PDB file of C-alpha atoms in Angstrom:
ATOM      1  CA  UNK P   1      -4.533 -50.862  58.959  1.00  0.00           C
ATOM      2  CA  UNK P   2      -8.198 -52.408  60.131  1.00  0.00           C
ATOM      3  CA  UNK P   3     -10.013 -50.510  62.794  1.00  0.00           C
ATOM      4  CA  UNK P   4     -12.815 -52.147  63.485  1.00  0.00           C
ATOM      5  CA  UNK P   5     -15.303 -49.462  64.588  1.00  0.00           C
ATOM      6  CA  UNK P   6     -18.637 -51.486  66.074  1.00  0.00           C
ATOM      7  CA  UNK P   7     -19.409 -54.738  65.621  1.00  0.00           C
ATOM      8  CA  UNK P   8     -21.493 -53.876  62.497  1.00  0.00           C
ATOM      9  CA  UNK P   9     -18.567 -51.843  60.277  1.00  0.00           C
ATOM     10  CA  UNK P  10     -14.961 -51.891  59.444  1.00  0.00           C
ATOM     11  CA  UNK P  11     -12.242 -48.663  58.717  1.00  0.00           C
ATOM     12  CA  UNK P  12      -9.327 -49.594  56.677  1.00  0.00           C
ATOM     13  CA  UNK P  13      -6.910 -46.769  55.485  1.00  0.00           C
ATOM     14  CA  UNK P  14      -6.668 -47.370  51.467  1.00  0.00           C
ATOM     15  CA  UNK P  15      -3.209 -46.024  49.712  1.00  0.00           C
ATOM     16  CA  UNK P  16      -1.463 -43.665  51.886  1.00  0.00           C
ATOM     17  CA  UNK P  17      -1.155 -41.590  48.797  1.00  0.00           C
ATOM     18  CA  UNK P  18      -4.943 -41.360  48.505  1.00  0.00           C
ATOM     19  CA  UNK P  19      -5.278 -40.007  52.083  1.00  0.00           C
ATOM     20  CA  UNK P  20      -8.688 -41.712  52.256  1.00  0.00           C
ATOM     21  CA  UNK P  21     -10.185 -44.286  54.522  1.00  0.00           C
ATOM     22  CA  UNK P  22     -12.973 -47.028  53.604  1.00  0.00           C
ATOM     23  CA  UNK P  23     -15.750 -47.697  56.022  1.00  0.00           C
ATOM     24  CA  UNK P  24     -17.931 -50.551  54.895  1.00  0.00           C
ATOM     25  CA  UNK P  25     -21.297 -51.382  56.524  1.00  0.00           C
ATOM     26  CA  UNK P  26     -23.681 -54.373  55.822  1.00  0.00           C
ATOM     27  CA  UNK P  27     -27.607 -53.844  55.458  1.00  0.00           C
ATOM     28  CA  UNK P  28     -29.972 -56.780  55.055  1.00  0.00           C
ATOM     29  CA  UNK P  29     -33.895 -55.808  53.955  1.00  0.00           C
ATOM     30  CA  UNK P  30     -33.722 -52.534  53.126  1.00  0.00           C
ATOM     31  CA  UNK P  31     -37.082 -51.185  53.026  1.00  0.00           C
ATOM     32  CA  UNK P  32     -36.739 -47.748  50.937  1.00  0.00           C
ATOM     33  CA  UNK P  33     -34.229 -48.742  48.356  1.00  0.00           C
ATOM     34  CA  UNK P  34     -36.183 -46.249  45.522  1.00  0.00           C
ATOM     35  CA  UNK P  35     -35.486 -43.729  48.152  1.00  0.00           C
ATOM     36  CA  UNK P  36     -32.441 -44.549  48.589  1.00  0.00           C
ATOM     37  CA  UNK P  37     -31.597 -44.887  44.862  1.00  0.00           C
ATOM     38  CA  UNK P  38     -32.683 -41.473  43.963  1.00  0.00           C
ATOM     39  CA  UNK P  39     -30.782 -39.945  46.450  1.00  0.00           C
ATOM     40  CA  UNK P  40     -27.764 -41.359  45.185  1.00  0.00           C
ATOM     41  CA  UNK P  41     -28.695 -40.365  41.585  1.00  0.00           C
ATOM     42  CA  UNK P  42     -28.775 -36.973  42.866  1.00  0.00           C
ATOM     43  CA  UNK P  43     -25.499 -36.713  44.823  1.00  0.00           C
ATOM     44  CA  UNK P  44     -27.640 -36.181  48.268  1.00  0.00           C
ATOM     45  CA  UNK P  45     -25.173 -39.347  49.418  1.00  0.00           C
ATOM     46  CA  UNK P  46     -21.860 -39.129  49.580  1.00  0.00           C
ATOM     47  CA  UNK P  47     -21.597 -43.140  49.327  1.00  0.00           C
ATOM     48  CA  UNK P  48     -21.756 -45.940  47.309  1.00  0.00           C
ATOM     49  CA  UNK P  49     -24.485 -48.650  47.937  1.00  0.00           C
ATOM     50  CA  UNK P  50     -23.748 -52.110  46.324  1.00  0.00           C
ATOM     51  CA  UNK P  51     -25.480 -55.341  46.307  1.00  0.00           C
ATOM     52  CA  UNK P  52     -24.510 -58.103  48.958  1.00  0.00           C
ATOM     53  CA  UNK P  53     -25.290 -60.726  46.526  1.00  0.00           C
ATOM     54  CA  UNK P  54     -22.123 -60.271  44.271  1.00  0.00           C
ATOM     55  CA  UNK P  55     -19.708 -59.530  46.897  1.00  0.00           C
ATOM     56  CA  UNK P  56     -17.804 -62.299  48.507  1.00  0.00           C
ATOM     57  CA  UNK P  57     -15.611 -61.034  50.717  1.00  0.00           C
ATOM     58  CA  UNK P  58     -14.474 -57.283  52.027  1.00  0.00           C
ATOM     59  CA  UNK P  59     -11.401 -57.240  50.283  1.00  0.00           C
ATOM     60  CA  UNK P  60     -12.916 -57.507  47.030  1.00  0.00           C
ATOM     61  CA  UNK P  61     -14.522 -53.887  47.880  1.00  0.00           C
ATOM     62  CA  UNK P  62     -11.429 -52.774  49.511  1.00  0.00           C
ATOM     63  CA  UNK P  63      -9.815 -53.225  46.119  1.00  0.00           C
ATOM     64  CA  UNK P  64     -12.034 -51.640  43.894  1.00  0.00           C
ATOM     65  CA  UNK P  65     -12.356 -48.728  46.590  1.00  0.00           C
ATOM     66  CA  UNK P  66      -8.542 -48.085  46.174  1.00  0.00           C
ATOM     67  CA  UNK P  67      -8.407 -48.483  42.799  1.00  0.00           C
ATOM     68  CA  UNK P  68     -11.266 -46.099  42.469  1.00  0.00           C
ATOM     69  CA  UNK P  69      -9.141 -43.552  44.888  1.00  0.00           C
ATOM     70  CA  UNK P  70      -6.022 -43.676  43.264  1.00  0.00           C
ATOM     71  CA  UNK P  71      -7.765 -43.227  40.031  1.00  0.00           C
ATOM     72  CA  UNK P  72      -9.129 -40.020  41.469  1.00  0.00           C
ATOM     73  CA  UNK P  73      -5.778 -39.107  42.877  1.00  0.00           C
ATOM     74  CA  UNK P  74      -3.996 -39.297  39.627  1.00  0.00           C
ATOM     75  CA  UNK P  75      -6.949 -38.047  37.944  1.00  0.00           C
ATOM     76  CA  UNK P  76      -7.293 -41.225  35.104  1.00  0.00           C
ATOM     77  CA  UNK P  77     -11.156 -41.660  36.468  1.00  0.00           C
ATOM     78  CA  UNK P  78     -13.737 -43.176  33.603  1.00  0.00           C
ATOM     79  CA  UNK P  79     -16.491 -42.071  35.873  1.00  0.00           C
ATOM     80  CA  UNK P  80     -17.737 -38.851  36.652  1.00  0.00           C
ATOM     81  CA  UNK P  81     -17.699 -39.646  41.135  1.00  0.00           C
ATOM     82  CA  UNK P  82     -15.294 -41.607  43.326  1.00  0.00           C
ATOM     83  CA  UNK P  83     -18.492 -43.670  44.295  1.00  0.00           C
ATOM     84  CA  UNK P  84     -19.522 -44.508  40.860  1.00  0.00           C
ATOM     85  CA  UNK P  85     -15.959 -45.144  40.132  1.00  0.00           C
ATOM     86  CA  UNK P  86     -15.694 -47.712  42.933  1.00  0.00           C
ATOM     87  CA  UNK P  87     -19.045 -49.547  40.895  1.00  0.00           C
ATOM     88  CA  UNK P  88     -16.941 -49.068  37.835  1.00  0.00           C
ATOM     89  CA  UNK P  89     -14.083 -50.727  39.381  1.00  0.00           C
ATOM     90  CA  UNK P  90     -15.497 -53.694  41.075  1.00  0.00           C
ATOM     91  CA  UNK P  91     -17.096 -54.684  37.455  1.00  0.00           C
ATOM     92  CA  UNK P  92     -15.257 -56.557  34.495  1.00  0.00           C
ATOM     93  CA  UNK P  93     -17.313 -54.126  31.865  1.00  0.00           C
ATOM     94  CA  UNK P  94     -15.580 -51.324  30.599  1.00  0.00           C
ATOM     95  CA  UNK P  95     -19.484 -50.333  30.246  1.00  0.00           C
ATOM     96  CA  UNK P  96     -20.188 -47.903  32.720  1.00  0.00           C
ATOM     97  CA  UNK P  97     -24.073 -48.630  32.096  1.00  0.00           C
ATOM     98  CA  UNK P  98     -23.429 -51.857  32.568  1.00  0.00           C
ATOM     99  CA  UNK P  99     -21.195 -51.954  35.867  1.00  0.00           C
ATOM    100  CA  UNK P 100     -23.809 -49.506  37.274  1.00  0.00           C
ATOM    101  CA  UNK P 101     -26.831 -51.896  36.468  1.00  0.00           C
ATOM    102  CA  UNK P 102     -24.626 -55.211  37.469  1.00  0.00           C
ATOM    103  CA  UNK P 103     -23.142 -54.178  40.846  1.00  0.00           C
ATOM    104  CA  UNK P 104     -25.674 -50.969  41.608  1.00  0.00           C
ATOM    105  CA  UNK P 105     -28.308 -51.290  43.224  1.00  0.00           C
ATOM    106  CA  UNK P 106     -32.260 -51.576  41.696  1.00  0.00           C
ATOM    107  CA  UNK P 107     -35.812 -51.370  43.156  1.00  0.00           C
ATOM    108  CA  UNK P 108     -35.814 -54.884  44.440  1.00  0.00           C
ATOM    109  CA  UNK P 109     -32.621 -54.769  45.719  1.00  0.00           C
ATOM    110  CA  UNK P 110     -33.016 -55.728  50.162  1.00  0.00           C
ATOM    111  CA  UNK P 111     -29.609 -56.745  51.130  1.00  0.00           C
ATOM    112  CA  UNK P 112     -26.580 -53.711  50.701  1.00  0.00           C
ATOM    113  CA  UNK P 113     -23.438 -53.179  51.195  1.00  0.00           C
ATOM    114  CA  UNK P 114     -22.480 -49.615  51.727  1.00  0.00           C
ATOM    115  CA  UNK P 115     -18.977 -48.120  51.331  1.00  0.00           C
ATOM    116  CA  UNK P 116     -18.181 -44.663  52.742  1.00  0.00           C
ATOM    117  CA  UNK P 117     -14.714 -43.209  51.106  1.00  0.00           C
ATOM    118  CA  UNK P 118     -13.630 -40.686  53.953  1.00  0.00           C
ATOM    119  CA  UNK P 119     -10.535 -38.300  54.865  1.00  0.00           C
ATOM    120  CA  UNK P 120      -9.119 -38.984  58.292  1.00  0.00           C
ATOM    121  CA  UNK P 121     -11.677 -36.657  59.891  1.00  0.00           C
ATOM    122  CA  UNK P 122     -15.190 -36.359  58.650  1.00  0.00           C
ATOM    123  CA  UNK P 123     -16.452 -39.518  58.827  1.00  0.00           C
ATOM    124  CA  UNK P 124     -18.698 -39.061  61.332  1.00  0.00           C
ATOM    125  CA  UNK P 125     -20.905 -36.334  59.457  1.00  0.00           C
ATOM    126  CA  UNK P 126     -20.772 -38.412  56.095  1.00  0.00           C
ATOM    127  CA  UNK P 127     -22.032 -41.306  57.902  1.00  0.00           C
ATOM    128  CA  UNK P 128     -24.752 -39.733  59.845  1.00  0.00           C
ATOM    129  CA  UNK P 129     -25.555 -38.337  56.615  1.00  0.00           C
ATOM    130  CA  UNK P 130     -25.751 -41.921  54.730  1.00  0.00           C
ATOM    131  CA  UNK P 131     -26.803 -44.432  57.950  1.00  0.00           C
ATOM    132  CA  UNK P 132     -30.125 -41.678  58.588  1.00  0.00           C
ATOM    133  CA  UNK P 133     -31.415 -42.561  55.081  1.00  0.00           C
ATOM    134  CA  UNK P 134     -31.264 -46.179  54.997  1.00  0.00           C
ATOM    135  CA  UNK P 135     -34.869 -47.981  56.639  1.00  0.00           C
ATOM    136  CA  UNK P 136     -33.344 -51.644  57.254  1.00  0.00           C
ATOM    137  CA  UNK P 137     -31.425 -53.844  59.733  1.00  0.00           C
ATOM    138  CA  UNK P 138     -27.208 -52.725  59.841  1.00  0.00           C
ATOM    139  CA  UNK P 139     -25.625 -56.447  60.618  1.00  0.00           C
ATOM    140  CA  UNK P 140     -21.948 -57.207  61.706  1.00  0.00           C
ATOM    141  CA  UNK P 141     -20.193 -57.389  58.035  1.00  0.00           C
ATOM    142  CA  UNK P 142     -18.768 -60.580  59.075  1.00  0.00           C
ATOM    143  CA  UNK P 143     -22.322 -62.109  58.153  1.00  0.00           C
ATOM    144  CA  UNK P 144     -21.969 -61.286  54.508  1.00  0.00           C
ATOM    145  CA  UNK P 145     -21.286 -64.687  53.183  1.00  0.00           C
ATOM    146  CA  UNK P 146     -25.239 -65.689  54.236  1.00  0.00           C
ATOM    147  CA  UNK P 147     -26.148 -62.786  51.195  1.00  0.00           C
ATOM    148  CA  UNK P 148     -23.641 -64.100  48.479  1.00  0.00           C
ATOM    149  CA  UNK P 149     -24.510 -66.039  45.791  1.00  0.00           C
ATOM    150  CA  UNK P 150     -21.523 -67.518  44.666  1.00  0.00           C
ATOM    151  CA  UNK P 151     -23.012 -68.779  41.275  1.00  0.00           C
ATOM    152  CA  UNK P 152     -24.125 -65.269  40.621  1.00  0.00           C
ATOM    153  CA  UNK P 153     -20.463 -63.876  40.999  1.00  0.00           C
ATOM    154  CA  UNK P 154     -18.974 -66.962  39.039  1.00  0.00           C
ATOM    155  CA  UNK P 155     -20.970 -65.921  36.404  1.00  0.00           C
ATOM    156  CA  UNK P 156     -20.503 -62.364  36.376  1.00  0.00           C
ATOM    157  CA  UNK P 157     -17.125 -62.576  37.050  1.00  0.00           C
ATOM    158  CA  UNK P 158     -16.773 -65.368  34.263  1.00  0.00           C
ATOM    159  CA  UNK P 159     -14.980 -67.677  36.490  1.00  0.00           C
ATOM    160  CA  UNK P 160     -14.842 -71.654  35.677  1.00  0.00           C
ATOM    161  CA  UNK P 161     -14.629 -74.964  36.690  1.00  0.00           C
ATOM    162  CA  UNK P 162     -10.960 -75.043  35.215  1.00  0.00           C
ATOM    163  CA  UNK P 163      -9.855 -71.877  36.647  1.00  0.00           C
ATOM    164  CA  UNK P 164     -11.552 -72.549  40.346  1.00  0.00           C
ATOM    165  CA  UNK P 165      -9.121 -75.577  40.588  1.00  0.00           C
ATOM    166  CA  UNK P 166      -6.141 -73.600  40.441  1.00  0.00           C
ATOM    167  CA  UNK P 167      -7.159 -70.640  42.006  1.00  0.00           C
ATOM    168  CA  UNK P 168      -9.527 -69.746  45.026  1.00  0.00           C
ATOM    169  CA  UNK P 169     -12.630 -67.391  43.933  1.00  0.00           C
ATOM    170  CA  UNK P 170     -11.622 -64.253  45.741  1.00  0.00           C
ATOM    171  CA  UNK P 171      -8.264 -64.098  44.252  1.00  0.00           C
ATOM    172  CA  UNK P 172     -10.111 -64.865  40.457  1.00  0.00           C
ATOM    173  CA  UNK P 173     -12.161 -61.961  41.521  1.00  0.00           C
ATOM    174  CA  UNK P 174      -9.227 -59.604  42.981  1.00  0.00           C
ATOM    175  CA  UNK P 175      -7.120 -60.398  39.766  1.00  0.00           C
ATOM    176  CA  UNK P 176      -9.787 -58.898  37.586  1.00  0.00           C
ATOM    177  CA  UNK P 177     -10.895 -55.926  39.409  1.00  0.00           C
ATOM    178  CA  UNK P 178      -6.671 -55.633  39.653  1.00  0.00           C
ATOM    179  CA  UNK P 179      -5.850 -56.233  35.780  1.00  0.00           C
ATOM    180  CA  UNK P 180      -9.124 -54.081  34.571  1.00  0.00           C
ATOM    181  CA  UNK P 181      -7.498 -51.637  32.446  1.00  0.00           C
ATOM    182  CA  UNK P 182      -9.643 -48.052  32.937  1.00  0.00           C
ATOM    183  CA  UNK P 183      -9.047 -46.377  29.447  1.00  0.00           C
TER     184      UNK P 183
END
């Protein structure tokens, strides 16, 4: 289930139908994120490249990422990629403007999450690929929480005082990515 590859990244096999892998690393001040950013808009990388700030925990990507793979599987994807599809997925907009702009990243973006979708093999050249391009300091994921700003994700998540008494934030979060209905 979780491989832990370094100190700075995880591997967790999503859906065994899917047949894909997530590999998530953790960036903090990125120095060439309009580089970065136009790469992406062009395809050259095969990722997806989130902001820290409105993620709380892995599992909250791990959930999007397999929703966004078995979307592709089944072939009931809104977006046009399995990476902007993940974006797509870890929003509560059926706006696919608006996820991208919300959980994408932007021009004074510093601290990123990235999220590699993978095959069993392969990894390595996808990640040489992706890990080359980015100019900033790769940190052990665990240190995510000093990046999140839980406000920020209350309020983008439209969590509230009432609901946060009966439920803990990641599982508010994890039962909207989960009841998000595509089309």
């Amino acid at each position: 289930m979780l491989e832990n590859t370094s100190d700075e990244s995880f591997t967790l096999q999503l859906d065994e139908v899917t047949e894909k892998y997530l590999t998530i690393y953790l960036y903090k001040d990125v120095q060439n994120i309009e580089e970065i950013h136009k790469k992406l808009i062009s395809k050259e990388l095969p990722c997806c490249i989130v902001k820290a700030n409105l993620v709380l925990d892995p599992f909250q990507l791990v959930i999007a990422a397999n929703k966004a793979a078995l979307n592709e599987k089944y072939k009931q994807m809104v977006t046009r990629s399995l990476f902007t599809e993940v974006i797509y997925c870890l929003s509560t907009s059926k706006n696919i403007s608006q996820s991208l702009t919300t959980f994408g990243i932007s021009d004074d973006t510093t601290n990123i999450l990235v999220i590699l979708i993978h095959n069993a093999e392969g990894k390595e050249i996808q990640e040489k690929l992706v890990l080359d391009s980015i100019s900033g300091e790769r940190i052990p994921i665990s240190k995510l929480s000093q990046f999140t700003d839980v406000n920020l994700i209350k309020s983008t998540y439209k969590i509230d005082k009432d609901e946060s008494k009966v439920s803990s934030l990641l599982d508010s979060i994890v039962s909207r990515i989960s009841d998000k209905v595509s089309k």
